[in-house]
PDB file of C-alpha atoms in Angstrom:
ATOM      1  CA  MET A   1     -46.018 -50.082  34.655  1.00  0.00           C
ATOM      2  CA  LYS A   2     -46.942 -47.922  37.486  1.00  0.00           C
ATOM      3  CA  ALA A   3     -50.410 -47.329  39.348  1.00  0.00           C
ATOM      4  CA  ALA A   4     -53.040 -45.416  37.541  1.00  0.00           C
ATOM      5  CA  TYR A   5     -53.621 -42.572  40.157  1.00  0.00           C
ATOM      6  CA  ASP A   6     -49.680 -41.605  42.196  1.00  0.00           C
ATOM      7  CA  GLY A   7     -50.287 -45.830  43.485  1.00  0.00           C
ATOM      8  CA  TYR A   8     -53.279 -46.073  43.966  1.00  0.00           C
ATOM      9  CA  SER A   9     -55.677 -47.747  41.275  1.00  0.00           C
ATOM     10  CA  PHE A  10     -58.601 -45.486  41.506  1.00  0.00           C
ATOM     11  CA  LYS A  11     -59.908 -42.226  41.389  1.00  0.00           C
ATOM     12  CA  ARG A  12     -60.576 -40.088  44.732  1.00  0.00           C
ATOM     13  CA  ASN A  13     -63.638 -38.899  44.833  1.00  0.00           C
ATOM     14  CA  GLU A  14     -63.365 -35.293  45.325  1.00  0.00           C
ATOM     15  CA  THR A  15     -65.956 -34.763  48.168  1.00  0.00           C
ATOM     16  CA  VAL A  16     -63.916 -36.969  50.848  1.00  0.00           C
ATOM     17  CA  ASP A  17     -60.723 -36.025  51.913  1.00  0.00           C
ATOM     18  CA  ARG A  18     -57.859 -38.912  52.521  1.00  0.00           C
ATOM     19  CA  THR A  19     -55.060 -39.198  55.537  1.00  0.00           C
ATOM     20  CA  LYS A  20     -52.570 -41.940  56.269  1.00  0.00           C
ATOM     21  CA  VAL A  21     -52.941 -43.280  59.223  1.00  0.00           C
ATOM     22  CA  TYR A  22     -51.026 -46.145  61.605  1.00  0.00           C
ATOM     23  CA  PHE A  23     -52.159 -48.307  64.617  1.00  0.00           C
ATOM     24  CA  ARG A  24     -50.680 -51.465  66.424  1.00  0.00           C
ATOM     25  CA  ASN A  25     -52.161 -54.729  66.364  1.00  0.00           C
ATOM     26  CA  ARG A  26     -52.211 -56.706  69.766  1.00  0.00           C
ATOM     27  CA  TYR A  27     -49.976 -58.981  68.536  1.00  0.00           C
ATOM     28  CA  GLY A  28     -47.579 -55.214  68.428  1.00  0.00           C
ATOM     29  CA  ILE A  29     -47.580 -55.221  64.545  1.00  0.00           C
ATOM     30  CA  GLN A  30     -47.837 -51.768  63.291  1.00  0.00           C
ATOM     31  CA  LEU A  31     -50.853 -51.509  60.617  1.00  0.00           C
ATOM     32  CA  ALA A  32     -50.752 -48.863  57.783  1.00  0.00           C
ATOM     33  CA  GLY A  33     -54.113 -47.553  56.663  1.00  0.00           C
ATOM     34  CA  ASP A  34     -56.084 -44.492  54.387  1.00  0.00           C
ATOM     35  CA  LEU A  35     -59.044 -43.030  56.566  1.00  0.00           C
ATOM     36  CA  TYR A  36     -61.184 -41.561  54.167  1.00  0.00           C
ATOM     37  CA  VAL A  37     -63.612 -38.847  55.442  1.00  0.00           C
ATOM     38  CA  PRO A  38     -66.013 -36.864  54.211  1.00  0.00           C
ATOM     39  CA  LYS A  39     -65.135 -32.905  52.900  1.00  0.00           C
ATOM     40  CA  HIS A  40     -66.666 -30.764  55.908  1.00  0.00           C
ATOM     41  CA  THR A  41     -67.850 -33.910  58.310  1.00  0.00           C
ATOM     42  CA  GLU A  42     -69.323 -32.634  61.478  1.00  0.00           C
ATOM     43  CA  GLY A  43     -70.164 -34.303  64.621  1.00  0.00           C
ATOM     44  CA  ARG A  44     -69.185 -37.906  65.376  1.00  0.00           C
ATOM     45  CA  LYS A  45     -70.445 -40.409  62.013  1.00  0.00           C
ATOM     46  CA  PRO A  46     -71.084 -44.536  61.789  1.00  0.00           C
ATOM     47  CA  ALA A  47     -67.237 -45.761  60.519  1.00  0.00           C
ATOM     48  CA  ILE A  48     -65.974 -48.764  58.793  1.00  0.00           C
ATOM     49  CA  ALA A  49     -62.915 -51.098  58.177  1.00  0.00           C
ATOM     50  CA  VAL A  50     -62.239 -52.456  54.594  1.00  0.00           C
ATOM     51  CA  CYS A  51     -59.660 -55.220  54.045  1.00  0.00           C
ATOM     52  CA  GLY A  52     -58.683 -56.817  50.830  1.00  0.00           C
ATOM     53  CA  PRO A  53     -58.744 -58.483  48.222  1.00  0.00           C
ATOM     54  CA  PHE A  54     -56.348 -61.273  49.118  1.00  0.00           C
ATOM     55  CA  GLY A  55     -53.186 -60.418  47.678  1.00  0.00           C
ATOM     56  CA  ALA A  56     -53.968 -56.755  47.468  1.00  0.00           C
ATOM     57  CA  VAL A  57     -53.484 -53.775  49.051  1.00  0.00           C
ATOM     58  CA  LYS A  58     -55.276 -50.729  50.461  1.00  0.00           C
ATOM     59  CA  GLU A  59     -54.411 -48.481  47.285  1.00  0.00           C
ATOM     60  CA  GLN A  60     -56.776 -50.843  45.268  1.00  0.00           C
ATOM     61  CA  ALA A  61     -59.944 -52.332  45.807  1.00  0.00           C
ATOM     62  CA  ALA A  62     -60.506 -51.795  49.703  1.00  0.00           C
ATOM     63  CA  GLY A  63     -59.604 -48.132  49.066  1.00  0.00           C
ATOM     64  CA  LEU A  64     -62.116 -48.028  45.823  1.00  0.00           C
ATOM     65  CA  TYR A  65     -64.561 -48.978  48.688  1.00  0.00           C
ATOM     66  CA  ALA A  66     -63.478 -46.907  51.563  1.00  0.00           C
ATOM     67  CA  ASP A  67     -63.518 -43.902  49.077  1.00  0.00           C
ATOM     68  CA  GLU A  68     -67.249 -44.164  47.556  1.00  0.00           C
ATOM     69  CA  LEU A  69     -68.796 -45.295  51.367  1.00  0.00           C
ATOM     70  CA  ALA A  70     -66.945 -41.631  52.575  1.00  0.00           C
ATOM     71  CA  SER A  71     -68.597 -39.886  49.669  1.00  0.00           C
ATOM     72  CA  ARG A  72     -71.633 -41.373  51.673  1.00  0.00           C
ATOM     73  CA  GLY A  73     -71.081 -40.046  54.777  1.00  0.00           C
ATOM     74  CA  PHE A  74     -69.492 -42.509  56.415  1.00  0.00           C
ATOM     75  CA  VAL A  75     -65.702 -42.463  58.583  1.00  0.00           C
ATOM     76  CA  ALA A  76     -63.673 -45.048  56.195  1.00  0.00           C
ATOM     77  CA  LEU A  77     -60.452 -46.895  57.446  1.00  0.00           C
ATOM     78  CA  ALA A  78     -59.377 -49.347  54.241  1.00  0.00           C
ATOM     79  CA  PHE A  79     -55.903 -51.040  55.641  1.00  0.00           C
ATOM     80  CA  ASP A  80     -53.258 -53.101  54.806  1.00  0.00           C
ATOM     81  CA  PRO A  81     -53.150 -56.458  56.595  1.00  0.00           C
ATOM     82  CA  SER A  82     -49.851 -57.331  58.367  1.00  0.00           C
ATOM     83  CA  PHE A  83     -47.016 -58.520  56.826  1.00  0.00           C
ATOM     84  CA  ILE A  84     -47.602 -56.648  53.425  1.00  0.00           C
ATOM     85  CA  GLY A  85     -47.718 -53.467  51.708  1.00  0.00           C
ATOM     86  CA  GLU A  86     -47.383 -50.671  53.950  1.00  0.00           C
ATOM     87  CA  SER A  87     -47.708 -52.565  57.467  1.00  0.00           C
ATOM     88  CA  GLY A  88     -45.035 -53.742  59.641  1.00  0.00           C
ATOM     89  CA  GLY A  89     -44.956 -57.699  60.465  1.00  0.00           C
ATOM     90  CA  GLU A  90     -41.609 -60.300  59.848  1.00  0.00           C
ATOM     91  CA  ALA A  91     -41.017 -62.067  57.714  1.00  0.00           C
ATOM     92  CA  ARG A  92     -43.038 -60.929  54.757  1.00  0.00           C
ATOM     93  CA  ASN A  93     -45.235 -61.426  52.237  1.00  0.00           C
ATOM     94  CA  VAL A  94     -47.409 -63.913  54.726  1.00  0.00           C
ATOM     95  CA  ALA A  95     -50.649 -64.635  55.496  1.00  0.00           C
ATOM     96  CA  SER A  96     -51.903 -65.841  58.741  1.00  0.00           C
ATOM     97  CA  PRO A  97     -55.602 -66.884  59.597  1.00  0.00           C
ATOM     98  CA  ASP A  98     -55.228 -65.828  63.246  1.00  0.00           C
ATOM     99  CA  ILE A  99     -53.046 -62.071  63.182  1.00  0.00           C
ATOM    100  CA  ASN A 100     -55.301 -61.477  60.084  1.00  0.00           C
ATOM    101  CA  THR A 101     -58.407 -61.642  61.692  1.00  0.00           C
ATOM    102  CA  GLU A 102     -57.424 -59.704  64.981  1.00  0.00           C
ATOM    103  CA  ASP A 103     -55.990 -56.873  62.180  1.00  0.00           C
ATOM    104  CA  PHE A 104     -60.165 -56.127  61.757  1.00  0.00           C
ATOM    105  CA  SER A 105     -60.078 -56.244  65.226  1.00  0.00           C
ATOM    106  CA  ALA A 106     -57.017 -53.448  65.533  1.00  0.00           C
ATOM    107  CA  ALA A 107     -58.989 -51.119  62.982  1.00  0.00           C
ATOM    108  CA  VAL A 108     -62.116 -51.296  64.788  1.00  0.00           C
ATOM    109  CA  ASP A 109     -59.709 -50.620  67.878  1.00  0.00           C
ATOM    110  CA  PHE A 110     -58.676 -47.217  66.062  1.00  0.00           C
ATOM    111  CA  LEU A 111     -62.231 -46.259  64.788  1.00  0.00           C
ATOM    112  CA  SER A 112     -63.303 -46.718  68.453  1.00  0.00           C
ATOM    113  CA  VAL A 113     -61.047 -43.906  69.938  1.00  0.00           C
ATOM    114  CA  SER A 114     -61.248 -41.396  66.866  1.00  0.00           C
ATOM    115  CA  GLU A 115     -62.809 -38.305  67.479  1.00  0.00           C
ATOM    116  CA  LEU A 116     -64.579 -38.467  64.347  1.00  0.00           C
ATOM    117  CA  VAL A 117     -66.767 -42.066  65.251  1.00  0.00           C
ATOM    118  CA  ASP A 118     -69.297 -42.997  67.161  1.00  0.00           C
ATOM    119  CA  SER A 119     -67.834 -45.650  68.272  1.00  0.00           C
ATOM    120  CA  ASP A 120     -71.282 -47.578  68.850  1.00  0.00           C
ATOM    121  CA  LYS A 121     -71.743 -47.600  65.539  1.00  0.00           C
ATOM    122  CA  ILE A 122     -68.751 -49.770  63.704  1.00  0.00           C
ATOM    123  CA  GLY A 123     -68.937 -52.407  60.468  1.00  0.00           C
ATOM    124  CA  ILE A 124     -66.279 -54.068  58.697  1.00  0.00           C
ATOM    125  CA  ILE A 125     -65.967 -55.040  55.023  1.00  0.00           C
ATOM    126  CA  GLY A 126     -64.015 -58.131  53.752  1.00  0.00           C
ATOM    127  CA  ILE A 127     -63.233 -58.291  49.585  1.00  0.00           C
ATOM    128  CA  CYS A 128     -62.089 -61.729  48.329  1.00  0.00           C
ATOM    129  CA  GLY A 129     -59.922 -64.166  50.857  1.00  0.00           C
ATOM    130  CA  PHE A 130     -60.429 -60.975  53.502  1.00  0.00           C
ATOM    131  CA  GLY A 131     -64.512 -61.290  53.548  1.00  0.00           C
ATOM    132  CA  GLY A 132     -63.795 -64.921  55.845  1.00  0.00           C
ATOM    133  CA  MET A 133     -61.401 -62.874  58.282  1.00  0.00           C
ATOM    134  CA  ALA A 134     -64.054 -60.220  58.538  1.00  0.00           C
ATOM    135  CA  LEU A 135     -66.972 -63.110  59.077  1.00  0.00           C
ATOM    136  CA  ASN A 136     -64.111 -64.617  61.645  1.00  0.00           C
ATOM    137  CA  ALA A 137     -63.849 -61.568  63.197  1.00  0.00           C
ATOM    138  CA  ALA A 138     -67.647 -60.594  63.352  1.00  0.00           C
ATOM    139  CA  ALA A 139     -67.908 -64.392  65.056  1.00  0.00           C
ATOM    140  CA  MET A 140     -65.297 -63.230  67.927  1.00  0.00           C
ATOM    141  CA  ASP A 141     -65.658 -59.296  68.211  1.00  0.00           C
ATOM    142  CA  THR A 142     -68.940 -57.951  69.642  1.00  0.00           C
ATOM    143  CA  ARG A 143     -68.107 -54.530  68.911  1.00  0.00           C
ATOM    144  CA  ILE A 144     -68.993 -54.999  65.485  1.00  0.00           C
ATOM    145  CA  LYS A 145     -72.599 -53.997  64.272  1.00  0.00           C
ATOM    146  CA  GLY A 146     -72.155 -55.492  61.063  1.00  0.00           C
ATOM    147  CA  THR A 147     -70.576 -57.019  58.745  1.00  0.00           C
ATOM    148  CA  VAL A 148     -70.660 -56.669  54.769  1.00  0.00           C
ATOM    149  CA  THR A 149     -68.390 -59.893  52.441  1.00  0.00           C
ATOM    150  CA  SER A 150     -67.766 -59.171  48.979  1.00  0.00           C
ATOM    151  CA  ALA A 151     -66.822 -62.165  46.781  1.00  0.00           C
ATOM    152  CA  MET A 152     -65.537 -63.636  49.592  1.00  0.00           C
ATOM    153  CA  TYR A 153     -63.360 -66.925  49.848  1.00  0.00           C
ATOM    154  CA  ASP A 154     -62.629 -69.136  52.201  1.00  0.00           C
ATOM    155  CA  MET A 155     -58.469 -68.955  52.255  1.00  0.00           C
ATOM    156  CA  THR A 156     -58.596 -72.252  55.097  1.00  0.00           C
ATOM    157  CA  ARG A 157     -61.255 -74.461  52.778  1.00  0.00           C
ATOM    158  CA  VAL A 158     -59.145 -73.500  49.442  1.00  0.00           C
ATOM    159  CA  ASN A 159     -55.518 -74.338  50.432  1.00  0.00           C
ATOM    160  CA  ALA A 160     -56.749 -77.658  52.181  1.00  0.00           C
ATOM    161  CA  LYS A 161     -58.971 -79.108  49.727  1.00  0.00           C
ATOM    162  CA  GLY A 162     -58.183 -76.670  46.288  1.00  0.00           C
ATOM    163  CA  TYR A 163     -60.508 -75.083  44.163  1.00  0.00           C
ATOM    164  CA  PHE A 164     -64.152 -76.826  44.227  1.00  0.00           C
ATOM    165  CA  ASP A 165     -63.068 -79.153  46.773  1.00  0.00           C
ATOM    166  CA  GLN A 166     -61.265 -80.895  44.184  1.00  0.00           C
ATOM    167  CA  GLU A 167     -58.350 -82.023  46.293  1.00  0.00           C
ATOM    168  CA  ASP A 168     -60.075 -82.722  49.029  1.00  0.00           C
ATOM    169  CA  SER A 169     -58.024 -86.205  50.159  1.00  0.00           C
ATOM    170  CA  ALA A 170     -55.838 -86.640  52.973  1.00  0.00           C
ATOM    171  CA  ASP A 171     -53.395 -87.774  50.274  1.00  0.00           C
ATOM    172  CA  ALA A 172     -53.152 -84.469  48.495  1.00  0.00           C
ATOM    173  CA  ARG A 173     -53.275 -82.581  51.940  1.00  0.00           C
ATOM    174  CA  TYR A 174     -50.149 -84.577  53.068  1.00  0.00           C
ATOM    175  CA  GLU A 175     -48.474 -84.165  49.403  1.00  0.00           C
ATOM    176  CA  LEU A 176     -48.683 -79.937  49.568  1.00  0.00           C
ATOM    177  CA  LYS A 177     -47.834 -80.605  53.043  1.00  0.00           C
ATOM    178  CA  LYS A 178     -45.032 -81.990  52.565  1.00  0.00           C
ATOM    179  CA  ALA A 179     -43.958 -79.810  49.043  1.00  0.00           C
ATOM    180  CA  LEU A 180     -44.283 -77.051  51.270  1.00  0.00           C
ATOM    181  CA  ASN A 181     -42.380 -77.912  54.383  1.00  0.00           C
ATOM    182  CA  ALA A 182     -39.476 -78.818  51.799  1.00  0.00           C
ATOM    183  CA  GLN A 183     -39.644 -75.409  50.494  1.00  0.00           C
ATOM    184  CA  ARG A 184     -39.446 -74.029  54.392  1.00  0.00           C
ATOM    185  CA  THR A 185     -36.059 -75.747  54.708  1.00  0.00           C
ATOM    186  CA  ARG A 186     -34.616 -74.481  51.105  1.00  0.00           C
ATOM    187  CA  ASP A 187     -35.688 -70.752  52.340  1.00  0.00           C
ATOM    188  CA  TYR A 188     -33.976 -71.486  55.880  1.00  0.00           C
ATOM    189  CA  LYS A 189     -30.890 -73.010  54.141  1.00  0.00           C
ATOM    190  CA  ASN A 190     -31.535 -70.242  51.688  1.00  0.00           C
ATOM    191  CA  GLY A 191     -32.079 -67.607  54.825  1.00  0.00           C
ATOM    192  CA  ILE A 192     -34.287 -66.124  51.986  1.00  0.00           C
ATOM    193  CA  SER A 193     -38.310 -66.886  51.557  1.00  0.00           C
ATOM    194  CA  ALA A 194     -39.657 -67.805  47.843  1.00  0.00           C
ATOM    195  CA  ARG A 195     -42.323 -65.622  45.987  1.00  0.00           C
ATOM    196  CA  ALA A 196     -44.800 -67.922  44.645  1.00  0.00           C
ATOM    197  CA  GLY A 197     -45.287 -64.982  41.905  1.00  0.00           C
ATOM    198  CA  GLY A 198     -48.170 -63.145  41.736  1.00  0.00           C
ATOM    199  CA  VAL A 199     -51.192 -63.206  38.698  1.00  0.00           C
ATOM    200  CA  ALA A 200     -49.517 -65.067  36.012  1.00  0.00           C
ATOM    201  CA  ASP A 201     -48.200 -63.220  33.098  1.00  0.00           C
ATOM    202  CA  PRO A 202     -47.932 -63.494  30.222  1.00  0.00           C
ATOM    203  CA  LEU A 203     -51.540 -65.893  30.461  1.00  0.00           C
ATOM    204  CA  PRO A 204     -51.049 -69.726  29.258  1.00  0.00           C
ATOM    205  CA  ASP A 205     -53.458 -69.759  26.346  1.00  0.00           C
ATOM    206  CA  ASP A 206     -55.360 -72.620  29.046  1.00  0.00           C
ATOM    207  CA  ALA A 207     -55.595 -70.414  31.465  1.00  0.00           C
ATOM    208  CA  PRO A 208     -59.426 -70.828  33.046  1.00  0.00           C
ATOM    209  CA  CYS A 209     -61.739 -67.829  32.933  1.00  0.00           C
ATOM    210  CA  PHE A 210     -61.102 -66.736  36.535  1.00  0.00           C
ATOM    211  CA  VAL A 211     -57.504 -66.244  35.574  1.00  0.00           C
ATOM    212  CA  LYS A 212     -57.717 -64.209  32.626  1.00  0.00           C
ATOM    213  CA  ASP A 213     -60.143 -62.244  34.842  1.00  0.00           C
ATOM    214  CA  TYR A 214     -57.286 -61.930  37.776  1.00  0.00           C
ATOM    215  CA  HIS A 215     -54.938 -60.789  35.026  1.00  0.00           C
ATOM    216  CA  ASP A 216     -57.736 -58.004  33.566  1.00  0.00           C
ATOM    217  CA  TYR A 217     -57.255 -56.540  36.854  1.00  0.00           C
ATOM    218  CA  TYR A 218     -54.232 -57.238  38.834  1.00  0.00           C
ATOM    219  CA  LYS A 219     -51.811 -56.931  35.705  1.00  0.00           C
ATOM    220  CA  THR A 220     -53.581 -53.917  33.783  1.00  0.00           C
ATOM    221  CA  GLN A 221     -54.005 -50.488  34.758  1.00  0.00           C
ATOM    222  CA  ARG A 222     -57.456 -51.253  35.949  1.00  0.00           C
ATOM    223  CA  GLY A 223     -56.242 -52.319  38.705  1.00  0.00           C
ATOM    224  CA  TYR A 224     -51.888 -52.214  39.062  1.00  0.00           C
ATOM    225  CA  THR A 225     -50.475 -51.145  42.165  1.00  0.00           C
ATOM    226  CA  GLU A 226     -47.016 -50.747  42.850  1.00  0.00           C
ATOM    227  CA  ARG A 227     -46.879 -52.529  46.353  1.00  0.00           C
ATOM    228  CA  SER A 228     -49.761 -55.524  45.782  1.00  0.00           C
ATOM    229  CA  LEU A 229     -48.373 -58.655  46.073  1.00  0.00           C
ATOM    230  CA  ASN A 230     -50.991 -59.862  43.018  1.00  0.00           C
ATOM    231  CA  SER A 231     -50.144 -57.372  40.862  1.00  0.00           C
ATOM    232  CA  ASN A 232     -46.312 -58.471  40.940  1.00  0.00           C
ATOM    233  CA  GLU A 233     -43.984 -61.382  42.890  1.00  0.00           C
ATOM    234  CA  GLY A 234     -46.958 -62.733  44.911  1.00  0.00           C
ATOM    235  CA  TRP A 235     -46.883 -64.535  48.409  1.00  0.00           C
ATOM    236  CA  ASN A 236     -43.983 -66.455  50.052  1.00  0.00           C
ATOM    237  CA  ARG A 237     -44.866 -70.066  48.911  1.00  0.00           C
ATOM    238  CA  THR A 238     -44.925 -71.187  52.076  1.00  0.00           C
ATOM    239  CA  SER A 239     -47.549 -68.704  53.147  1.00  0.00           C
ATOM    240  CA  ALA A 240     -50.504 -71.220  52.441  1.00  0.00           C
ATOM    241  CA  LEU A 241     -49.153 -74.024  55.203  1.00  0.00           C
ATOM    242  CA  SER A 242     -50.975 -71.702  58.521  1.00  0.00           C
ATOM    243  CA  PHE A 243     -54.365 -72.090  56.417  1.00  0.00           C
ATOM    244  CA  ILE A 244     -54.225 -75.874  56.053  1.00  0.00           C
ATOM    245  CA  ASN A 245     -55.135 -77.028  59.581  1.00  0.00           C
ATOM    246  CA  MET A 246     -56.644 -73.786  60.716  1.00  0.00           C
ATOM    247  CA  PRO A 247     -60.697 -73.956  59.207  1.00  0.00           C
ATOM    248  CA  ILE A 248     -61.751 -70.112  60.224  1.00  0.00           C
ATOM    249  CA  LEU A 249     -65.655 -70.704  60.042  1.00  0.00           C
ATOM    250  CA  GLN A 250     -66.190 -72.508  62.920  1.00  0.00           C
ATOM    251  CA  TYR A 251     -68.446 -69.819  64.676  1.00  0.00           C
ATOM    252  CA  SER A 252     -69.663 -68.275  62.106  1.00  0.00           C
ATOM    253  CA  GLY A 253     -73.165 -69.233  63.328  1.00  0.00           C
ATOM    254  CA  LYS A 254     -72.784 -67.780  66.382  1.00  0.00           C
ATOM    255  CA  ILE A 255     -72.205 -64.224  64.819  1.00  0.00           C
ATOM    256  CA  ARG A 256     -75.678 -62.519  66.020  1.00  0.00           C
ATOM    257  CA  SER A 257     -74.718 -59.336  64.529  1.00  0.00           C
ATOM    258  CA  ALA A 258     -75.916 -58.452  61.224  1.00  0.00           C
ATOM    259  CA  VAL A 259     -74.491 -59.952  57.688  1.00  0.00           C
ATOM    260  CA  LEU A 260     -74.589 -59.194  54.199  1.00  0.00           C
ATOM    261  CA  MET A 261     -73.075 -61.315  52.011  1.00  0.00           C
ATOM    262  CA  VAL A 262     -72.537 -60.481  47.965  1.00  0.00           C
ATOM    263  CA  HIS A 263     -71.400 -62.263  45.939  1.00  0.00           C
ATOM    264  CA  GLY A 264     -71.487 -62.536  41.895  1.00  0.00           C
ATOM    265  CA  GLU A 265     -73.823 -65.317  39.850  1.00  0.00           C
ATOM    266  CA  LYS A 266     -70.789 -66.158  37.338  1.00  0.00           C
ATOM    267  CA  ALA A 267     -68.452 -65.886  40.023  1.00  0.00           C
ATOM    268  CA  HIS A 268     -65.925 -69.307  40.204  1.00  0.00           C
ATOM    269  CA  SER A 269     -65.767 -68.612  44.013  1.00  0.00           C
ATOM    270  CA  CYS A 270     -69.836 -68.252  44.382  1.00  0.00           C
ATOM    271  CA  TYR A 271     -69.798 -71.615  45.889  1.00  0.00           C
ATOM    272  CA  PHE A 272     -67.632 -70.259  49.319  1.00  0.00           C
ATOM    273  CA  SER A 273     -70.540 -67.332  50.394  1.00  0.00           C
ATOM    274  CA  ARG A 274     -73.545 -70.050  49.358  1.00  0.00           C
ATOM    275  CA  ASP A 275     -72.227 -72.277  51.463  1.00  0.00           C
ATOM    276  CA  ALA A 276     -70.904 -70.264  54.439  1.00  0.00           C
ATOM    277  CA  PHE A 277     -74.306 -68.302  54.449  1.00  0.00           C
ATOM    278  CA  ALA A 278     -76.358 -70.950  55.043  1.00  0.00           C
ATOM    279  CA  LYS A 279     -73.901 -71.766  58.521  1.00  0.00           C
ATOM    280  CA  LEU A 280     -75.000 -68.429  59.749  1.00  0.00           C
ATOM    281  CA  THR A 281     -78.138 -67.910  61.940  1.00  0.00           C
ATOM    282  CA  GLY A 282     -80.610 -64.943  62.803  1.00  0.00           C
ATOM    283  CA  ASP A 283     -82.984 -62.760  60.554  1.00  0.00           C
ATOM    284  CA  ASN A 284     -80.628 -60.265  60.366  1.00  0.00           C
ATOM    285  CA  LYS A 285     -77.885 -62.796  57.750  1.00  0.00           C
ATOM    286  CA  GLU A 286     -78.747 -61.742  53.871  1.00  0.00           C
ATOM    287  CA  LEU A 287     -76.753 -63.323  50.882  1.00  0.00           C
ATOM    288  CA  LEU A 288     -76.965 -60.714  47.876  1.00  0.00           C
ATOM    289  CA  ILE A 289     -76.236 -62.471  44.354  1.00  0.00           C
ATOM    290  CA  ILE A 290     -75.583 -60.426  41.646  1.00  0.00           C
ATOM    291  CA  PRO A 291     -76.950 -61.570  38.213  1.00  0.00           C
ATOM    292  CA  GLY A 292     -74.229 -61.851  35.800  1.00  0.00           C
ATOM    293  CA  ALA A 293     -71.310 -60.908  37.551  1.00  0.00           C
ATOM    294  CA  VAL A 294     -67.941 -62.730  38.020  1.00  0.00           C
ATOM    295  CA  HIS A 295     -65.553 -62.599  40.973  1.00  0.00           C
ATOM    296  CA  THR A 296     -63.433 -59.354  40.646  1.00  0.00           C
ATOM    297  CA  ASP A 297     -66.828 -57.346  38.708  1.00  0.00           C
ATOM    298  CA  LEU A 298     -67.093 -56.657  43.047  1.00  0.00           C
ATOM    299  CA  TYR A 299     -63.208 -55.627  43.028  1.00  0.00           C
ATOM    300  CA  ASP A 300     -63.785 -52.379  40.914  1.00  0.00           C
ATOM    301  CA  ARG A 301     -67.216 -51.846  38.929  1.00  0.00           C
ATOM    302  CA  LYS A 302     -68.915 -49.309  40.174  1.00  0.00           C
ATOM    303  CA  ASP A 303     -71.816 -50.389  37.652  1.00  0.00           C
ATOM    304  CA  VAL A 304     -72.009 -53.808  39.438  1.00  0.00           C
ATOM    305  CA  ILE A 305     -71.133 -53.270  43.085  1.00  0.00           C
ATOM    306  CA  PRO A 306     -74.363 -52.666  44.792  1.00  0.00           C
ATOM    307  CA  PHE A 307     -72.805 -49.494  46.705  1.00  0.00           C
ATOM    308  CA  ASP A 308     -76.762 -48.740  47.223  1.00  0.00           C
ATOM    309  CA  ARG A 309     -77.471 -51.977  49.082  1.00  0.00           C
ATOM    310  CA  ILE A 310     -74.506 -52.150  51.049  1.00  0.00           C
ATOM    311  CA  GLU A 311     -75.032 -48.289  52.481  1.00  0.00           C
ATOM    312  CA  ARG A 312     -78.847 -49.608  53.309  1.00  0.00           C
ATOM    313  CA  PHE A 313     -77.553 -52.624  55.046  1.00  0.00           C
ATOM    314  CA  LEU A 314     -74.916 -50.514  56.936  1.00  0.00           C
ATOM    315  CA  CYS A 315     -77.387 -47.665  57.671  1.00  0.00           C
ATOM    316  CA  GLU A 316     -79.988 -49.973  59.056  1.00  0.00           C
ATOM    317  CA  ASN A 317     -77.769 -51.533  61.043  1.00  0.00           C
ATOM    318  CA  LEU A 318     -75.003 -49.569  62.754  1.00  0.00           C
ATOM    319  CA  LYS A 319     -76.677 -48.437  65.448  1.00  0.00           C
TER     320      LYS A 319
END
């Protein structure tokens, strides 16, 4: 299978230019991004950095969000996080709650010095697992004036406790860590990291509805791209290790800048946003639940994603 649009899962808006860019985070890892700019733009514009979903690349949902927002007048950067896609970092196909949070701030670094951008008007958008990273970045980086999360996952919570917290016990975590560390030994002995596999294909008969939704996005031309982990061989099997002991939303209640959290009413993951929102403080925070929407509807369904509300939020708060 090939991506529907020359490596991308979506068709670019005709009013937007797209340029490949590169920048480094403070760990020295080179990140790759696509910069979306309104055609015939003049003056410095408000800017957005977009990343996610977890296991996706910039040619998928992040790029679609950036393209749409650029068509509405923003400079928008969709980027691959460290270790995946076209971004650097060794080993490959792993994630880090620390480094991937830093990736958002590195994107802000890049946008802050761009001649296209008003450096006082920069926001971020995190989709799925990178929604949690975005909140963590907003708690740390005071340059971020507004944060949008879409279908947010707290990856540290789900790795430590399982879906719906059903494996929230010391014994379950211990057994998980034993298995992952045994895999580390095998990987070191073999000189190569075993992959976990992406979204199951073909689907088992008893697959949960949300797994079917993932398959419909990642394993069909709706969302498939060649570099996507979820569309292909998945993360390294040991990637979850760095998340189990490192909850990333410990300081989310300290975020002073504006936050808009968007989630689907029917999404299996909606509890992540509801619980995270309950920790936020201040009258500049909003939880927007989209009636009838499932998790992956917020990846690419432009008739479902509330872009008008997102645009209004950004215009009101990037100032």
